[in-house]
Amino acid sequence: MADDKVMLGHGSGGSMMKRIIDEVFFEAYGSDELLRGDDAAVLPALAPGERLAYSTDSFVVTPHFFPGGDIGRLAVCGTVNDVATSGARPLYLSCAFVLEEGFPMDDLRRICASMAEAAREANVRFVTGDTKVVNRGHGDGIYINTSGVGALAPGVNLGGAQIRPGDAVLVTGTLGDHGITIMSCREGLNFSADIESDAAPLNHLIADVLAAAPNTRCFRDPTRGGIASTLNELAAQSNTDITIDEEAVPVRDAVLGACEMLGYDVMQVANEGKMVCVVAADEAEAALAAMRQSPYGRDAALIGAVAAADPTRGPKVFLRTAFGSTRILDMLVGEQLPRIC
Amino acid sequence: MADDKVMLGHGSGGSMMKRIIDEVFFEAYGSDELLRGDDAAVLPALAPGERLAYSTDSFVVTPHFFPGGDIGRLAVCGTVNDVATSGARPLYLSCAFVLEEGFPMDDLRRICASMAEAAREANVRFVTGDTKVVNRGHGDGIYINTSGVGALAPGVNLGGAQIRPGDAVLVTGTLGDHGITIMSCREGLNFSADIESDAAPLNHLIADVLAAAPNTRCFRDPTRGGIASTLNELAAQSNTDITIDEEAVPVRDAVLGACEMLGYDVMQVANEGKMVCVVAADEAEAALAAMRQSPYGRDAALIGAVAAADPTRGPKVFLRTAFGSTRILDMLVGEQLPRIC
């Protein structure tokens, strides 16, 4: 395609739009459904009794490219992971771009190639899409929305409300990598060569854990707000107290150092390739072993436990510190680090 | 909620975000699935053999409010209509906002109320969502993405590829209303009090047409690029020629006047509440009668016919003018009127 920058006409509904669709999007991740060119994708019936799992996310991260990934990889992994938390097998993705006039076409191609690669890894395909172009100065290069649909087998019922006292709390790997990577790119800081985003599709890992630990209660993606917000949501949904052990939480030294220097609480920093997982205590070891067999779960750890909430004060999350004291771990209030995903 | 403007913290994943979700989004259109608060909605199995229909659209229209609708109504109707073109019964919507810091909370509430109303009319519900906030100057107040999932009964196979020579081409009402409304709002022109957007959910109309005319080949939403782009897409998909009769195409006088004054071709102006419909010729009257019984189809008309394409030059769309001459009706090339949806 001759055009080296996105122009308003690429969002027109006319022949310029057809060109960017054919030569950029279909080239990267065309599927039978996309190529068919109707207004809606028609997809096969699921197996009898299979329910639908459905989720959406928009991605507005800056910079668009960063160590370990880019906005396209995030847009695939984020939605795949959200669908997978239900226990479903993610199958189909939608993809909608809001492009800013002047965005480099080569960057768009690179992002689309990254989306295609992440989709292949997750074994999902793009079946429907949309492209809008906004005038220069009214966007920020590229925003991507994806939504995802998955098939959920009968009898699988995961969710925060399933958590009960006595359960074990696991995490699939080190915390804070994504948030600190974005922050250091944006501010031009260079803490360490080995800090990079953890963006990854976790659907295969989740399926393995469910097979190994059928009494898994829930998975939750600790993205914005970090594990602190996630655990507070889970405690509220299940009306329980959750206590985690600071020393058990896996954090890379370089990430911890960056957090200390910047005054961030790593428990509130975003992750894009990690899951918090709550399981029946007697299946914790089996779940951990399954996680550690995945390339994305090698640093998985048991980090805490669930107890009944004190009815006089409601559900709380506690952090037992390295010094043996215990403090309340609150949800993030406002914004620590905008636009990390 | 005390906050009268959107702030970065409303997209943080923390407690401010919980507040905007609870007090604005759930207040307008909370569903059991949204209130459950997990990362993915879990939805009942479809009936045996029912396929999925799936579509997505982002909405970036300016101004956000206009005669006949607003960005929220568009965001619901656009996706409902795309899903419905497959012949499916739209069931569920996702909704993802990209808000700009400083966007008035009252405008957001008004948009959400409008979305809720359109969803009620279409008999669909919001089951999953996402909220991002971008810094002031990096957005344009509000962008909305919706995706939609519907259930498609066995045996229904609509699409541009089903069109065959001899078929009749119908349109469900007057053309150009939406595009000219947006243009006149934006430029401060005032052509006539009775020009307003046609944004409407057409799923009930489509179901009625399918019941009355089982040999319907396809529906297509003539949005960006107008009916000219839609007909060219359909001709290409079915390798046919399509000829339409200019005098048969319903256009309001005020819209026609505005197009003449501005040099627009009404065939290339966007619509948001209309369908192009191709049916077997012997069912055209039945389809028209069904359309005219809908509040959104009172001006439905038979506008043209399909013929075999000349193999030496490929599929074309022709317009027979009021003067009896015939000209090629081309797809819009670049951009006529940016950001009309």
mmCIF file of N, CA and C in Angstrom, chain A residues 158-243:
data_model
loop_
_atom_site.group_PDB
_atom_site.id
_atom_site.type_symbol
_atom_site.label_atom_id
_atom_site.label_comp_id
_atom_site.label_asym_id
_atom_site.label_seq_id
_atom_site.Cartn_x
_atom_site.Cartn_y
_atom_site.Cartn_z
ATOM 1 N N LEU A 158 -16.695 -20.792 38.088
ATOM 2 C CA LEU A 158 -15.665 -20.045 38.796
ATOM 3 C C LEU A 158 -16.162 -18.628 39.058
ATOM 4 N N GLY A 159 -15.559 -17.986 40.047
ATOM 5 C CA GLY A 159 -15.889 -16.587 40.283
ATOM 6 C C GLY A 159 -15.582 -16.219 41.712
ATOM 7 N N GLY A 160 -15.452 -14.912 41.936
ATOM 8 C CA GLY A 160 -15.105 -14.429 43.268
ATOM 9 C C GLY A 160 -16.067 -14.928 44.336
ATOM 10 N N ALA A 161 -17.324 -15.102 43.984
ATOM 11 C CA ALA A 161 -18.330 -15.511 44.972
ATOM 12 C C ALA A 161 -18.152 -16.960 45.436
ATOM 13 N N GLN A 162 -17.318 -17.740 44.722
ATOM 14 C CA GLN A 162 -17.122 -19.151 45.095
ATOM 15 C C GLN A 162 -16.086 -19.340 46.209
ATOM 16 N N ILE A 163 -15.348 -18.267 46.515
ATOM 17 C CA ILE A 163 -14.263 -18.369 47.512
ATOM 18 C C ILE A 163 -14.847 -18.642 48.901
ATOM 19 N N ARG A 164 -14.188 -19.536 49.663
ATOM 20 C CA ARG A 164 -14.668 -19.775 51.026
ATOM 21 C C ARG A 164 -13.516 -19.833 52.030
ATOM 22 N N PRO A 165 -13.818 -19.624 53.283
ATOM 23 C CA PRO A 165 -12.776 -19.660 54.315
ATOM 24 C C PRO A 165 -12.005 -20.972 54.250
ATOM 25 N N GLY A 166 -10.702 -20.874 54.449
ATOM 26 C CA GLY A 166 -9.846 -22.059 54.373
ATOM 27 C C GLY A 166 -9.136 -22.198 53.036
ATOM 28 N N ASP A 167 -9.625 -21.508 51.996
ATOM 29 C CA ASP A 167 -9.015 -21.621 50.664
ATOM 30 C C ASP A 167 -7.590 -21.056 50.649
ATOM 31 N N ALA A 168 -6.831 -21.505 49.649
ATOM 32 C CA ALA A 168 -5.465 -21.023 49.456
ATOM 33 C C ALA A 168 -5.436 -20.000 48.321
ATOM 34 N N VAL A 169 -4.551 -19.005 48.454
ATOM 35 C CA VAL A 169 -4.409 -17.957 47.440
ATOM 36 C C VAL A 169 -3.052 -18.120 46.755
ATOM 37 N N LEU A 170 -3.089 -18.249 45.434
ATOM 38 C CA LEU A 170 -1.859 -18.437 44.652
ATOM 39 C C LEU A 170 -1.696 -17.282 43.669
ATOM 40 N N VAL A 171 -0.478 -17.101 43.210
ATOM 41 C CA VAL A 171 -0.240 -16.175 42.107
ATOM 42 C C VAL A 171 0.665 -16.906 41.113
ATOM 43 N N THR A 172 0.448 -16.642 39.826
ATOM 44 C CA THR A 172 1.136 -17.459 38.820
ATOM 45 C C THR A 172 2.567 -17.014 38.535
ATOM 46 N N GLY A 173 3.020 -15.904 39.142
ATOM 47 C CA GLY A 173 4.397 -15.470 38.893
ATOM 48 C C GLY A 173 4.692 -14.132 39.534
ATOM 49 N N THR A 174 5.813 -13.538 39.125
ATOM 50 C CA THR A 174 6.281 -12.296 39.746
ATOM 51 C C THR A 174 5.329 -11.130 39.453
ATOM 52 N N LEU A 175 5.245 -10.233 40.420
ATOM 53 C CA LEU A 175 4.326 -9.095 40.298
ATOM 54 C C LEU A 175 5.042 -7.806 39.919
ATOM 55 N N GLY A 176 4.315 -6.943 39.243
ATOM 56 C CA GLY A 176 4.781 -5.576 38.998
ATOM 57 C C GLY A 176 5.562 -5.378 37.709
ATOM 58 N N ASP A 177 5.890 -6.456 37.002
ATOM 59 C CA ASP A 177 6.760 -6.328 35.826
ATOM 60 C C ASP A 177 6.174 -5.384 34.772
ATOM 61 N N HIS A 178 4.898 -5.550 34.458
ATOM 62 C CA HIS A 178 4.324 -4.722 33.393
ATOM 63 C C HIS A 178 4.305 -3.242 33.770
ATOM 64 N N GLY A 179 3.760 -2.943 34.922
ATOM 65 C CA GLY A 179 3.623 -1.537 35.331
ATOM 66 C C GLY A 179 4.965 -0.829 35.390
ATOM 67 N N ILE A 180 5.963 -1.488 35.964
ATOM 68 C CA ILE A 180 7.279 -0.850 36.098
ATOM 69 C C ILE A 180 7.946 -0.701 34.728
ATOM 70 N N THR A 181 7.720 -1.664 33.828
ATOM 71 C CA THR A 181 8.262 -1.535 32.473
ATOM 72 C C THR A 181 7.702 -0.297 31.776
ATOM 73 N N ILE A 182 6.383 -0.141 31.837
ATOM 74 C CA ILE A 182 5.752 1.005 31.166
ATOM 75 C C ILE A 182 6.243 2.310 31.780
ATOM 76 N N MET A 183 6.296 2.321 33.100
ATOM 77 C CA MET A 183 6.722 3.530 33.781
ATOM 78 C C MET A 183 8.145 3.886 33.406
ATOM 79 N N SER A 184 9.015 2.895 33.349
ATOM 80 C CA SER A 184 10.418 3.236 33.067
ATOM 81 C C SER A 184 10.608 3.643 31.611
ATOM 82 N N CYS A 185 9.847 3.039 30.695
ATOM 83 C CA CYS A 185 9.884 3.506 29.293
ATOM 84 C C CYS A 185 9.442 4.952 29.211
ATOM 85 N N ARG A 186 8.340 5.237 29.885
ATOM 86 C CA ARG A 186 7.729 6.544 29.714
ATOM 87 C C ARG A 186 8.603 7.641 30.288
ATOM 88 N N GLU A 187 9.265 7.329 31.396
ATOM 89 C CA GLU A 187 10.059 8.351 32.066
ATOM 90 C C GLU A 187 11.522 8.296 31.634
ATOM 91 N N GLY A 188 11.850 7.366 30.727
ATOM 92 C CA GLY A 188 13.231 7.277 30.274
ATOM 93 C C GLY A 188 14.176 6.743 31.340
ATOM 94 N N LEU A 189 13.623 6.036 32.316
ATOM 95 C CA LEU A 189 14.471 5.443 33.356
ATOM 96 C C LEU A 189 14.945 4.087 32.884
ATOM 97 N N ASN A 190 16.039 3.636 33.426
ATOM 98 C CA ASN A 190 16.553 2.342 33.001
ATOM 99 C C ASN A 190 17.041 1.590 34.233
ATOM 100 N N PHE A 191 16.087 0.896 34.869
ATOM 101 C CA PHE A 191 16.427 0.231 36.128
ATOM 102 C C PHE A 191 17.296 -0.989 35.904
ATOM 103 N N SER A 192 16.912 -1.735 34.903
ATOM 104 C CA SER A 192 17.622 -3.000 34.701
ATOM 105 C C SER A 192 17.223 -3.553 33.358
ATOM 106 N N ALA A 193 18.178 -4.217 32.716
ATOM 107 C CA ALA A 193 17.888 -4.780 31.404
ATOM 108 C C ALA A 193 16.843 -5.878 31.501
ATOM 109 N N ASP A 194 16.704 -6.489 32.690
ATOM 110 C CA ASP A 194 15.775 -7.610 32.711
ATOM 111 C C ASP A 194 14.367 -7.271 33.197
ATOM 112 N N ILE A 195 14.013 -5.999 33.244
ATOM 113 C CA ILE A 195 12.604 -5.686 33.504
ATOM 114 C C ILE A 195 11.891 -5.614 32.155
ATOM 115 N N GLU A 196 10.916 -6.451 31.980
ATOM 116 C CA GLU A 196 10.093 -6.332 30.778
ATOM 117 C C GLU A 196 8.666 -6.736 31.088
ATOM 118 N N SER A 197 7.757 -6.294 30.227
ATOM 119 C CA SER A 197 6.339 -6.601 30.436
ATOM 120 C C SER A 197 6.120 -8.103 30.435
ATOM 121 N N ASP A 198 5.159 -8.534 31.238
ATOM 122 C CA ASP A 198 4.821 -9.953 31.318
ATOM 123 C C ASP A 198 3.660 -10.336 30.402
ATOM 124 N N ALA A 199 3.210 -9.417 29.550
ATOM 125 C CA ALA A 199 2.023 -9.669 28.710
ATOM 126 C C ALA A 199 2.069 -11.059 28.080
ATOM 127 N N ALA A 200 1.074 -11.870 28.355
ATOM 128 C CA ALA A 200 1.064 -13.249 27.851
ATOM 129 C C ALA A 200 -0.355 -13.801 27.903
ATOM 130 N N PRO A 201 -0.673 -14.686 26.971
ATOM 131 C CA PRO A 201 -1.975 -15.355 27.044
ATOM 132 C C PRO A 201 -1.897 -16.516 28.035
ATOM 133 N N LEU A 202 -2.805 -16.547 28.982
ATOM 134 C CA LEU A 202 -2.732 -17.530 30.070
ATOM 135 C C LEU A 202 -3.827 -18.586 29.974
ATOM 136 N N ASN A 203 -4.502 -18.670 28.832
ATOM 137 C CA ASN A 203 -5.621 -19.615 28.755
ATOM 138 C C ASN A 203 -5.169 -21.065 28.862
ATOM 139 N N HIS A 204 -4.001 -21.393 28.294
ATOM 140 C CA HIS A 204 -3.553 -22.784 28.382
ATOM 141 C C HIS A 204 -3.175 -23.123 29.836
ATOM 142 N N LEU A 205 -2.477 -22.194 30.503
ATOM 143 C CA LEU A 205 -2.127 -22.385 31.916
ATOM 144 C C LEU A 205 -3.397 -22.608 32.751
ATOM 145 N N ILE A 206 -4.407 -21.779 32.523
ATOM 146 C CA ILE A 206 -5.648 -21.900 33.307
ATOM 147 C C ILE A 206 -6.304 -23.262 33.080
ATOM 148 N N ALA A 207 -6.330 -23.702 31.837
ATOM 149 C CA ALA A 207 -6.937 -25.006 31.542
ATOM 150 C C ALA A 207 -6.182 -26.115 32.271
ATOM 151 N N ASP A 208 -4.855 -26.000 32.315
ATOM 152 C CA ASP A 208 -4.057 -27.023 33.006
ATOM 153 C C ASP A 208 -4.344 -27.026 34.508
ATOM 154 N N VAL A 209 -4.482 -25.825 35.083
ATOM 155 C CA VAL A 209 -4.770 -25.750 36.523
ATOM 156 C C VAL A 209 -6.147 -26.355 36.806
ATOM 157 N N LEU A 210 -7.122 -26.062 35.977
ATOM 158 C CA LEU A 210 -8.471 -26.594 36.215
ATOM 159 C C LEU A 210 -8.489 -28.116 36.124
ATOM 160 N N ALA A 211 -7.671 -28.656 35.235
ATOM 161 C CA ALA A 211 -7.611 -30.116 35.123
ATOM 162 C C ALA A 211 -6.962 -30.724 36.374
ATOM 163 N N ALA A 212 -5.960 -30.026 36.912
ATOM 164 C CA ALA A 212 -5.219 -30.562 38.062
ATOM 165 C C ALA A 212 -5.930 -30.295 39.389
ATOM 166 N N ALA A 213 -6.689 -29.211 39.436
ATOM 167 C CA ALA A 213 -7.310 -28.788 40.703
ATOM 168 C C ALA A 213 -8.767 -28.429 40.442
ATOM 169 N N PRO A 214 -9.633 -29.437 40.387
ATOM 170 C CA PRO A 214 -11.029 -29.172 40.004
ATOM 171 C C PRO A 214 -11.784 -28.305 41.013
ATOM 172 N N ASN A 215 -11.264 -28.178 42.234
ATOM 173 C CA ASN A 215 -11.914 -27.274 43.184
ATOM 174 C C ASN A 215 -11.294 -25.884 43.185
ATOM 175 N N THR A 216 -10.818 -25.469 42.029
ATOM 176 C CA THR A 216 -10.391 -24.078 41.877
ATOM 177 C C THR A 216 -11.633 -23.202 41.992
ATOM 178 N N ARG A 217 -11.517 -22.133 42.771
ATOM 179 C CA ARG A 217 -12.678 -21.234 42.976
ATOM 180 C C ARG A 217 -12.727 -20.118 41.937
ATOM 181 N N CYS A 218 -11.570 -19.516 41.675
ATOM 182 C CA CYS A 218 -11.580 -18.402 40.715
ATOM 183 C C CYS A 218 -10.181 -18.035 40.263
ATOM 184 N N PHE A 219 -10.145 -17.386 39.115
ATOM 185 C CA PHE A 219 -8.953 -16.703 38.623
ATOM 186 C C PHE A 219 -9.326 -15.227 38.481
ATOM 187 N N ARG A 220 -8.331 -14.360 38.707
ATOM 188 C CA ARG A 220 -8.574 -12.936 38.459
ATOM 189 C C ARG A 220 -7.262 -12.339 37.996
ATOM 190 N N ASP A 221 -7.372 -11.472 37.018
ATOM 191 C CA ASP A 221 -6.283 -10.818 36.320
ATOM 192 C C ASP A 221 -5.899 -9.549 37.097
ATOM 193 N N PRO A 222 -4.765 -9.508 37.791
ATOM 194 C CA PRO A 222 -4.448 -8.309 38.580
ATOM 195 C C PRO A 222 -3.826 -7.208 37.728
ATOM 196 N N THR A 223 -4.630 -6.578 36.868
ATOM 197 C CA THR A 223 -4.117 -5.529 35.973
ATOM 198 C C THR A 223 -4.111 -4.202 36.720
ATOM 199 N N ARG A 224 -4.878 -3.229 36.228
ATOM 200 C CA ARG A 224 -4.893 -1.915 36.888
ATOM 201 C C ARG A 224 -5.264 -2.068 38.366
ATOM 202 N N GLY A 225 -4.543 -1.379 39.243
ATOM 203 C CA GLY A 225 -4.812 -1.482 40.675
ATOM 204 C C GLY A 225 -4.029 -2.607 41.326
ATOM 205 N N GLY A 226 -3.416 -3.468 40.489
ATOM 206 C CA GLY A 226 -2.544 -4.522 41.006
ATOM 207 C C GLY A 226 -3.258 -5.548 41.858
ATOM 208 N N ILE A 227 -2.444 -6.350 42.532
ATOM 209 C CA ILE A 227 -2.994 -7.440 43.333
ATOM 210 C C ILE A 227 -3.784 -6.892 44.518
ATOM 211 N N ALA A 228 -3.444 -5.695 44.988
ATOM 212 C CA ALA A 228 -4.174 -5.113 46.119
ATOM 213 C C ALA A 228 -5.645 -4.923 45.752
ATOM 214 N N SER A 229 -5.918 -4.352 44.573
ATOM 215 C CA SER A 229 -7.307 -4.142 44.163
ATOM 216 C C SER A 229 -7.997 -5.478 43.909
ATOM 217 N N THR A 230 -7.289 -6.386 43.247
ATOM 218 C CA THR A 230 -7.866 -7.697 42.950
ATOM 219 C C THR A 230 -8.287 -8.420 44.220
ATOM 220 N N LEU A 231 -7.395 -8.457 45.219
ATOM 221 C CA LEU A 231 -7.719 -9.186 46.453
ATOM 222 C C LEU A 231 -8.874 -8.518 47.193
ATOM 223 N N ASN A 232 -8.909 -7.183 47.159
ATOM 224 C CA ASN A 232 -10.038 -6.504 47.809
ATOM 225 C C ASN A 232 -11.361 -6.813 47.104
ATOM 226 N N GLU A 233 -11.328 -6.878 45.785
ATOM 227 C CA GLU A 233 -12.549 -7.268 45.051
ATOM 228 C C GLU A 233 -12.984 -8.678 45.436
ATOM 229 N N LEU A 234 -12.012 -9.587 45.493
ATOM 230 C CA LEU A 234 -12.347 -10.988 45.795
ATOM 231 C C LEU A 234 -12.882 -11.128 47.223
ATOM 232 N N ALA A 235 -12.265 -10.413 48.169
ATOM 233 C CA ALA A 235 -12.732 -10.470 49.561
ATOM 234 C C ALA A 235 -14.174 -9.955 49.643
ATOM 235 N N ALA A 236 -14.438 -8.847 48.920
ATOM 236 C CA ALA A 236 -15.794 -8.272 48.962
ATOM 237 C C ALA A 236 -16.804 -9.215 48.319
ATOM 238 N N GLN A 237 -16.430 -9.827 47.186
ATOM 239 C CA GLN A 237 -17.370 -10.715 46.500
ATOM 240 C C GLN A 237 -17.733 -11.937 47.340
ATOM 241 N N SER A 238 -16.774 -12.400 48.165
ATOM 242 C CA SER A 238 -16.990 -13.644 48.907
ATOM 243 C C SER A 238 -17.221 -13.391 50.393
ATOM 244 N N ASN A 239 -17.216 -12.109 50.784
ATOM 245 C CA ASN A 239 -17.381 -11.739 52.192
ATOM 246 C C ASN A 239 -16.411 -12.515 53.093
ATOM 247 N N THR A 240 -15.142 -12.450 52.724
ATOM 248 C CA THR A 240 -14.105 -13.147 53.501
ATOM 249 C C THR A 240 -12.975 -12.171 53.823
ATOM 250 N N ASP A 241 -12.096 -12.611 54.714
ATOM 251 C CA ASP A 241 -10.814 -11.925 54.908
ATOM 252 C C ASP A 241 -9.762 -12.703 54.132
ATOM 253 N N ILE A 242 -8.856 -11.978 53.510
ATOM 254 C CA ILE A 242 -7.742 -12.628 52.814
ATOM 255 C C ILE A 242 -6.458 -12.087 53.418
ATOM 256 N N THR A 243 -5.573 -12.980 53.829
ATOM 257 C CA THR A 243 -4.283 -12.549 54.377
ATOM 258 C C THR A 243 -3.181 -13.083 53.486
#
